[in-house]
CSV table of C-alpha atoms in Angstrom, one decimal:
chain,number,residue,atom,x,y,z
A,288,MET,CA,-27.9,6.8,17.0
A,289,SER,CA,-28.5,10.0,15.0
A,290,PRO,CA,-28.1,13.4,16.7
A,291,LEU,CA,-31.2,15.2,17.8
A,292,PRO,CA,-32.5,18.1,15.8
A,293,GLN,CA,-31.6,21.6,16.7
A,294,LEU,CA,-34.8,23.5,17.5
A,295,ARG,CA,-35.7,26.6,15.4
A,296,ILE,CA,-38.8,28.9,15.9
A,297,GLY,CA,-39.1,31.3,13.0
A,298,HIS,CA,-35.8,33.1,12.7
A,299,LEU,CA,-34.7,32.0,16.3
A,300,GLN,CA,-32.1,29.4,16.5
A,301,ILE,CA,-33.1,27.9,19.9
A,302,GLY,CA,-30.6,25.0,19.8
A,303,SER,CA,-31.2,22.2,22.2
A,304,PRO,CA,-34.8,20.8,21.8
A,305,PHE,CA,-35.6,20.7,25.5
A,306,VAL,CA,-37.9,23.5,26.5
A,307,GLN,CA,-39.5,24.6,29.8
A,308,ALA,CA,-43.3,25.0,29.4
A,309,ALA,CA,-45.6,27.8,30.6
A,310,LEU,CA,-46.8,26.8,33.9
A,311,SER,CA,-49.5,28.7,35.8
A,312,GLY,CA,-48.4,29.9,39.1
A,313,TYR,CA,-44.9,28.6,38.6
A,314,SER,CA,-42.9,29.7,35.5
A,315,ASP,CA,-42.0,33.2,36.8
A,316,TRP,CA,-38.5,34.8,36.2
A,317,PRO,CA,-36.8,33.0,39.1
A,318,MET,CA,-37.9,29.5,37.9
A,319,ARG,CA,-37.2,30.3,34.2
A,320,LEU,CA,-33.7,31.6,35.0
A,321,ILE,CA,-32.9,28.5,37.1
A,322,ALA,CA,-34.1,26.3,34.3
A,323,ARG,CA,-31.9,28.2,31.7
A,324,ARG,CA,-28.9,27.9,34.0
A,325,HIS,CA,-29.5,24.1,34.1
A,326,GLY,CA,-29.8,23.5,30.3
A,327,ALA,CA,-33.3,24.6,29.2
A,328,SER,CA,-32.7,26.2,25.8
A,329,TYR,CA,-35.9,28.3,25.9
A,330,THR,CA,-38.7,29.0,28.4
A,331,LEU,CA,-42.2,30.4,28.5
A,332,CYS,CA,-43.7,32.6,31.2
A,333,GLU,CA,-46.9,31.5,33.0
A,334,VAL,CA,-50.0,32.1,30.9
A,335,LEU,CA,-51.5,35.6,31.1
A,336,LEU,CA,-55.1,36.7,30.4
A,337,ASP,CA,-55.6,39.3,27.6
A,338,GLN,CA,-58.0,41.3,29.8
A,339,PHE,CA,-55.2,41.6,32.5
A,340,LEU,CA,-52.7,42.8,29.9
A,341,VAL,CA,-55.0,45.3,28.4
A,342,THR,CA,-55.6,47.0,31.6
A,343,PHE,CA,-52.2,46.2,33.1
A,344,LYS,CA,-50.8,48.9,35.5
A,345,ASP,CA,-47.0,49.0,36.0
A,346,ARG,CA,-47.1,48.6,39.8
A,347,ALA,CA,-44.7,46.9,42.2
A,348,ARG,CA,-47.3,44.3,43.0
A,349,ASN,CA,-47.7,43.4,39.3
A,350,LYS,CA,-44.2,43.8,37.9
A,351,HIS,CA,-43.3,40.1,38.1
A,352,PHE,CA,-45.7,39.1,35.4
A,353,LEU,CA,-43.8,40.9,32.6
A,354,TYR,CA,-40.4,40.9,34.2
A,355,LEU,CA,-37.6,39.3,32.2
A,356,THR,CA,-33.8,39.7,31.7
A,357,ASP,CA,-31.4,39.2,28.8
A,358,GLU,CA,-29.8,36.1,30.5
A,359,GLU,CA,-33.0,34.1,29.9
A,360,ARG,CA,-33.5,35.0,26.3
A,361,PRO,CA,-35.1,33.7,24.2
A,362,VAL,CA,-38.3,33.7,26.3
A,363,ALA,CA,-41.9,33.6,25.3
A,364,GLY,CA,-45.0,35.2,26.6
A,365,GLN,CA,-48.0,33.0,26.7
A,366,LEU,CA,-51.5,34.5,26.2
A,367,MET,CA,-55.0,33.2,26.9
A,368,GLY,CA,-58.3,34.8,26.3
A,369,ALA,CA,-61.8,34.7,24.7
A,370,GLU,CA,-62.3,37.6,22.3
A,371,PRO,CA,-60.1,38.1,19.2
A,372,GLU,CA,-59.6,41.9,19.3
A,373,GLN,CA,-58.8,41.9,23.0
A,374,PHE,CA,-56.5,39.0,22.5
A,375,ALA,CA,-54.6,40.9,19.8
A,376,GLN,CA,-54.2,43.9,22.2
A,377,GLY,CA,-52.8,41.6,24.9
A,378,ALA,CA,-50.4,40.1,22.4
A,379,ALA,CA,-49.2,43.6,21.5
A,380,ARG,CA,-48.6,44.3,25.2
A,381,LEU,CA,-46.4,41.2,25.5
A,382,ALA,CA,-44.4,42.2,22.5
A,383,ALA,CA,-43.9,45.7,23.8
A,384,ALA,CA,-42.8,44.2,27.2
A,385,GLY,CA,-39.8,42.5,25.3
A,386,PHE,CA,-40.9,38.9,25.0
A,387,ASP,CA,-39.1,37.2,22.0
A,388,VAL,CA,-42.0,34.9,21.1
A,389,ILE,CA,-45.8,35.2,21.6
A,390,ASP,CA,-47.5,31.9,22.4
A,391,ILE,CA,-51.2,31.4,22.0
A,392,ASN,CA,-52.8,29.1,24.6
A,393,PHE,CA,-55.5,26.9,23.0
A,394,GLY,CA,-54.8,24.0,25.3
A,395,CYS,CA,-55.6,24.7,29.0
A,396,PRO,CA,-58.1,22.2,30.3
A,397,VAL,CA,-59.0,23.9,33.6
A,398,LYS,CA,-62.8,24.0,34.1
A,399,LYS,CA,-63.1,27.7,35.0
A,400,VAL,CA,-61.0,28.5,31.9
A,401,LEU,CA,-63.3,26.5,29.7
A,402,GLY,CA,-66.3,28.0,31.3
A,403,ARG,CA,-65.1,31.5,30.2
A,404,CYS,CA,-64.4,30.3,26.6
A,405,ARG,CA,-60.7,30.4,26.9
A,406,GLY,CA,-57.8,28.0,26.5
A,407,GLY,CA,-58.8,24.6,25.3
A,408,PHE,CA,-62.3,25.7,24.6
A,409,HIS,CA,-61.2,27.3,21.4
A,410,LEU,CA,-60.6,23.8,19.9
A,411,SER,CA,-64.4,23.5,19.7
A,412,GLN,CA,-64.7,26.7,17.5
A,413,PRO,CA,-62.1,26.9,14.7
A,414,SER,CA,-63.5,30.0,13.2
A,415,VAL,CA,-62.9,32.0,16.4
A,416,ALA,CA,-59.6,30.3,17.0
A,417,LEU,CA,-58.3,31.2,13.6
A,418,GLU,CA,-59.6,34.9,14.0
A,419,ILE,CA,-57.5,35.0,17.2
A,420,VAL,CA,-54.5,33.7,15.3
A,421,ARG,CA,-54.9,36.1,12.4
A,422,ARG,CA,-55.3,39.2,14.6
A,423,THR,CA,-52.5,38.1,16.9
A,424,ARG,CA,-50.1,37.7,14.0
A,425,GLU,CA,-51.1,41.0,12.6
A,426,SER,CA,-50.7,42.9,15.9
A,427,VAL,CA,-47.3,41.6,16.6
A,428,PRO,CA,-44.1,42.9,14.8
A,429,ALA,CA,-43.1,40.5,11.9
A,430,ASN,CA,-39.7,39.9,13.6
A,431,ILE,CA,-41.4,38.2,16.6
A,432,PRO,CA,-42.4,34.6,16.1
A,433,VAL,CA,-45.9,33.6,17.0
A,434,THR,CA,-46.7,30.1,18.1
A,435,ILE,CA,-49.6,28.0,19.5
A,436,LYS,CA,-50.1,25.5,22.2
A,437,MET,CA,-52.9,22.9,21.4
A,438,ARG,CA,-54.2,19.6,22.8
A,439,ARG,CA,-55.2,17.0,20.3
A,440,GLY,CA,-58.8,18.0,20.5
A,441,LEU,CA,-61.6,18.8,22.9
A,442,ASP,CA,-62.4,15.0,23.1
A,443,ASP,CA,-62.0,11.9,21.1
A,444,THR,CA,-64.8,12.5,18.6
A,445,GLN,CA,-64.2,12.9,14.8
A,446,GLU,CA,-65.5,16.5,15.0
A,447,SER,CA,-62.8,17.3,17.5
A,448,ARG,CA,-60.1,15.7,15.3
A,449,ASP,CA,-61.4,17.6,12.3
A,450,ASN,CA,-61.4,20.9,14.3
A,451,PHE,CA,-57.8,20.3,15.4
A,452,PHE,CA,-56.5,19.9,11.9
A,453,THR,CA,-58.6,22.7,10.6
A,454,ILE,CA,-57.0,25.1,13.2
A,455,MET,CA,-53.6,23.8,12.6
A,456,GLU,CA,-53.7,24.1,8.7
A,457,GLY,CA,-55.3,27.6,8.9
A,458,ALA,CA,-52.6,28.6,11.5
A,459,TRP,CA,-49.7,27.6,9.2
A,460,GLN,CA,-51.3,29.5,6.4
A,461,MET,CA,-51.5,32.6,8.6
A,462,GLY,CA,-47.7,32.6,9.3
A,463,ILE,CA,-47.6,30.7,12.7
A,464,ASP,CA,-44.0,29.7,13.3
A,465,ALA,CA,-44.4,26.6,15.5
A,466,ILE,CA,-47.1,24.6,17.2
A,467,THR,CA,-46.9,22.6,20.5
A,468,VAL,CA,-49.1,19.6,20.6
A,469,HIS,CA,-50.1,17.9,23.9
A,470,GLY,CA,-51.1,14.3,23.4
A,471,ARG,CA,-54.2,14.4,25.6
A,472,THR,CA,-57.6,15.8,24.9
A,473,VAL,CA,-59.1,18.8,26.8
A,474,LYS,CA,-61.6,16.5,28.4
A,475,GLN,CA,-58.9,14.3,29.7
A,476,ARG,CA,-57.2,17.1,31.5
A,477,TYR,CA,-54.3,15.3,33.1
A,478,VAL,CA,-55.9,11.8,33.4
A,479,GLY,CA,-54.8,8.9,31.4
A,480,PRO,CA,-51.8,8.6,29.0
A,481,SER,CA,-50.8,11.1,26.5
A,482,ARG,CA,-51.1,9.7,23.0
A,483,TRP,CA,-47.6,10.1,21.5
A,484,GLU,CA,-48.8,8.3,18.4
A,485,PHE,CA,-50.9,11.3,17.6
A,486,LEU,CA,-47.7,13.5,17.7
A,487,THR,CA,-46.2,11.1,15.2
A,488,GLU,CA,-49.2,11.5,12.9
A,489,VAL,CA,-49.0,15.3,13.1
A,490,LYS,CA,-45.3,15.4,12.3
A,491,LYS,CA,-45.8,13.1,9.4
A,492,GLN,CA,-48.4,15.3,8.0
A,493,TYR,CA,-46.3,18.5,8.5
A,494,PRO,CA,-42.7,17.2,8.1
A,495,THR,CA,-41.2,20.7,7.3
A,496,ARG,CA,-43.0,22.5,10.1
A,497,THR,CA,-41.8,23.0,13.7
A,498,ILE,CA,-43.8,20.7,16.0
A,499,ILE,CA,-43.0,20.6,19.7
A,500,GLY,CA,-44.3,17.6,21.7
A,501,SER,CA,-45.9,17.7,25.2
A,502,GLY,CA,-47.4,15.3,27.6
A,503,ASP,CA,-46.0,12.7,30.1
A,504,LEU,CA,-42.4,14.0,30.2
A,505,PHE,CA,-41.3,13.3,33.7
A,506,THR,CA,-37.8,12.0,33.2
A,507,ALA,CA,-34.9,12.7,30.8
A,508,GLU,CA,-35.5,9.3,29.3
A,509,ASP,CA,-39.1,10.3,28.5
A,510,CYS,CA,-37.9,13.3,26.7
A,511,LEU,CA,-35.5,11.5,24.5
A,512,ASN,CA,-38.0,8.8,23.8
A,513,MET,CA,-40.6,11.3,22.7
A,514,ILE,CA,-38.3,12.8,20.2
A,515,ARG,CA,-37.0,9.5,18.9
A,516,THR,CA,-40.4,7.8,18.6
A,517,THR,CA,-42.4,10.7,17.2
A,518,SER,CA,-39.8,12.8,15.2
A,519,VAL,CA,-41.0,16.0,16.8
A,520,ASP,CA,-38.6,18.9,16.6
A,521,GLY,CA,-38.6,19.5,20.4
A,522,VAL,CA,-40.3,18.8,23.7
A,523,THR,CA,-41.7,21.1,26.2
A,524,ILE,CA,-41.3,19.9,29.8
A,525,ALA,CA,-44.1,20.9,32.1
A,526,ARG,CA,-44.9,19.3,35.4
A,527,GLY,CA,-41.7,17.2,35.1
A,528,CYS,CA,-39.4,20.3,35.6
A,529,ILE,CA,-41.2,21.8,38.6
A,530,GLY,CA,-38.6,21.7,41.4
A,531,ASN,CA,-36.4,19.6,39.0
A,532,PRO,CA,-34.4,21.9,36.8
A,533,TRP,CA,-31.7,19.2,36.6
A,534,ILE,CA,-33.9,17.4,34.1
A,535,PHE,CA,-32.6,19.7,31.3
A,536,SER,CA,-28.9,18.9,31.9
A,537,GLN,CA,-29.9,15.3,32.2
A,538,CYS,CA,-31.6,15.5,28.8
A,539,ARG,CA,-28.6,17.1,27.2
A,540,ALA,CA,-26.3,14.5,28.6
A,541,LEU,CA,-28.4,11.6,27.1
A,542,ALA,CA,-28.8,13.5,23.8
A,543,ALA,CA,-24.9,13.7,23.7
A,544,GLY,CA,-24.7,9.9,24.1
A,545,GLN,CA,-23.4,10.2,27.7
A,546,PRO,CA,-24.7,8.1,30.6
A,547,LEU,CA,-27.6,9.6,32.7
A,548,PRO,CA,-26.1,11.8,35.3
A,549,PRO,CA,-26.7,10.9,38.9
A,550,PRO,CA,-29.4,12.9,40.7
A,551,PRO,CA,-28.2,16.0,42.4
A,552,SER,CA,-26.5,15.6,45.8
A,553,LEU,CA,-28.0,17.3,48.8
A,554,TYR,CA,-25.4,20.1,48.6
A,555,GLU,CA,-26.2,20.7,44.9
A,556,GLN,CA,-29.9,20.9,45.8
A,557,ARG,CA,-29.2,23.2,48.7
A,558,ASP,CA,-27.2,25.6,46.5
A,559,VAL,CA,-30.1,25.8,43.9
A,560,LEU,CA,-32.7,26.1,46.5
A,561,ARG,CA,-31.0,29.2,48.0
A,562,GLU,CA,-30.3,30.6,44.6
A,563,HIS,CA,-33.9,30.3,43.8
A,564,PHE,CA,-35.1,32.0,47.0
A,565,LEU,CA,-32.7,34.9,46.4
A,566,LEU,CA,-33.9,35.4,42.9
A,567,ALA,CA,-37.5,35.4,44.1
A,568,GLN,CA,-36.6,37.8,46.9
A,569,GLU,CA,-35.1,40.2,44.3
A,570,LEU,CA,-38.3,40.0,42.3
A,571,TYR,CA,-41.0,39.9,44.9
A,572,GLY,CA,-39.4,41.6,47.9
A,573,ALA,CA,-38.5,40.0,51.3
A,574,GLU,CA,-42.1,40.2,52.6
A,575,ARG,CA,-43.9,38.6,49.7
A,576,CYS,CA,-41.5,35.9,48.5
A,577,GLY,CA,-41.6,33.5,51.5
A,578,PRO,CA,-45.2,32.3,50.9
A,579,GLN,CA,-44.6,32.3,47.2
A,580,MET,CA,-41.6,30.0,47.5
A,581,ARG,CA,-43.4,27.3,49.6
A,582,LYS,CA,-44.8,25.6,46.6
A,583,PHE,CA,-41.4,25.4,45.0
A,584,GLY,CA,-39.7,24.0,48.1
A,585,ILE,CA,-42.4,21.3,48.2
A,586,LYS,CA,-41.5,20.3,44.6
A,587,PHE,CA,-37.9,20.5,45.2
A,588,ALA,CA,-38.3,18.2,48.2
A,589,ALA,CA,-39.1,15.3,45.8
A,590,SER,CA,-35.3,15.0,45.1
A,591,HIS,CA,-34.5,14.5,48.8
A,592,PRO,CA,-34.4,10.9,50.2
A,593,GLN,CA,-36.5,12.1,53.1
A,594,HIS,CA,-38.9,14.0,50.8
A,595,LEU,CA,-42.1,13.7,52.9
A,596,LEU,CA,-40.5,15.2,56.0
A,597,VAL,CA,-38.7,17.9,54.0
A,598,ARG,CA,-42.0,18.7,52.2
A,599,GLU,CA,-43.6,19.4,55.5
A,600,SER,CA,-40.8,21.7,56.5
A,601,PHE,CA,-41.0,23.8,53.3
A,602,ALA,CA,-44.8,24.1,53.5
A,603,ARG,CA,-44.5,26.3,56.7
A,604,ILE,CA,-41.7,28.7,55.8
A,605,LYS,CA,-42.4,32.5,55.9
A,606,ASP,CA,-39.0,34.1,55.1
A,607,LEU,CA,-35.4,33.6,54.1
A,608,SER,CA,-34.3,32.7,57.7
A,609,GLU,CA,-36.9,29.9,57.8
A,610,TRP,CA,-35.9,28.7,54.4
A,611,ASP,CA,-32.2,28.7,55.6
A,612,GLY,CA,-33.4,26.8,58.5
A,613,VAL,CA,-34.8,24.0,56.5
A,614,LEU,CA,-31.6,23.9,54.4
A,615,GLN,CA,-29.4,23.7,57.6
A,616,LYS,CA,-31.6,20.9,58.9
A,617,TRP,CA,-32.2,18.7,55.9
A,618,TYR,CA,-29.3,19.5,53.6
A,619,ALA,CA,-26.4,19.7,56.2
A,620,GLU,CA,-24.8,16.5,54.9
A,621,ASP,CA,-23.9,16.0,51.3
A,622,LEU,CA,-25.8,12.8,50.8
A,623,PRO,CA,-26.9,11.3,47.5
A,624,GLY,CA,-30.2,12.8,46.2
A,625,CYS,CA,-32.8,10.8,44.3
A,626,TYR,CA,-34.8,11.1,41.1
A,627,PRO,CA,-38.2,12.4,41.7
A,628,ASP,CA,-41.0,9.9,41.6
A,629,PRO,CA,-43.0,10.7,38.4
A,630,ALA,CA,-46.1,10.0,40.5
A,631,VAL,CA,-45.5,13.1,42.5
A,632,HIS,CA,-45.4,15.2,39.3
A,633,ARG,CA,-48.5,13.5,37.9
A,634,SER,CA,-50.5,14.7,40.9
A,635,THR,CA,-49.9,18.3,39.9
A,636,THR,CA,-52.6,19.9,37.6
A,637,GLU,CA,-51.3,23.2,36.6
A,638,CYS,CA,-52.3,24.6,33.3
A,639,ALA,CA,-49.5,23.8,30.8
């Protein structure tokens, strides 16, 4: 079995092809840092609106959106918006904040996003999409790579397919460094299978370009299979890594020809859960981080053999003492953990 490719984005040597996706409401600094510490080679912040960035005020309540540290580099800022000029201004703000890559979101399928002509809506208007690409590339310093996240089209019509390739071809010509392709359409949202065969087609058409695959990546085996079957240069793990940072080290083990590591024991889970909370407390402060961490605890619970009961406990926590109480109750004995049920992650519909 041939070794996997080493991922490169522009001049950046990323290395391992297993990437943490941008996840709205999730991929903040604590989550990204935990992912990096468990083997993710590269991470993306949660998608930010151009309007928000243009009017951004550096206040304590907002600082988490642009917060990053050297330990997590390289890290990308992902941007979403409707109007090319404002989009470019937002991209410049992300570059000034220190992000190593600027990622353009042309893939979000959320209804309210589409209704405001953002995200996946741009796949229906290639001229506007390419104007956004052009202005973004021009507004960002040449040493900062610019990338795009796309779905395979707005829907399954020939027009949508043609629009997809018009945008992709135009983007390469404008100097885009990599494109992530999700194998579902915008209309599908998260329902139905991701068409990996479309990724194969795209990679065959652009064999020398950096193509990153996305869609239906819930286990380490899924990630290896996508790379092996489609020949994409890397994979971006979205819902499958929420509360499951171990998926990155599992991917690396399989890629090295080693057996799949066992799921993390309860003590291993406990240590990461506490580490994650303390990082969140550092970023958000003691008063704000408790409610913020509930959704993470709920996702982490999927690796516990009593996941439904543990999930209920995490859903009610308010602060570190209550978080520690859950750990003392449910993680007191170092029992074997379990691999999360992919169906749990498939029920999540974050923008990715």
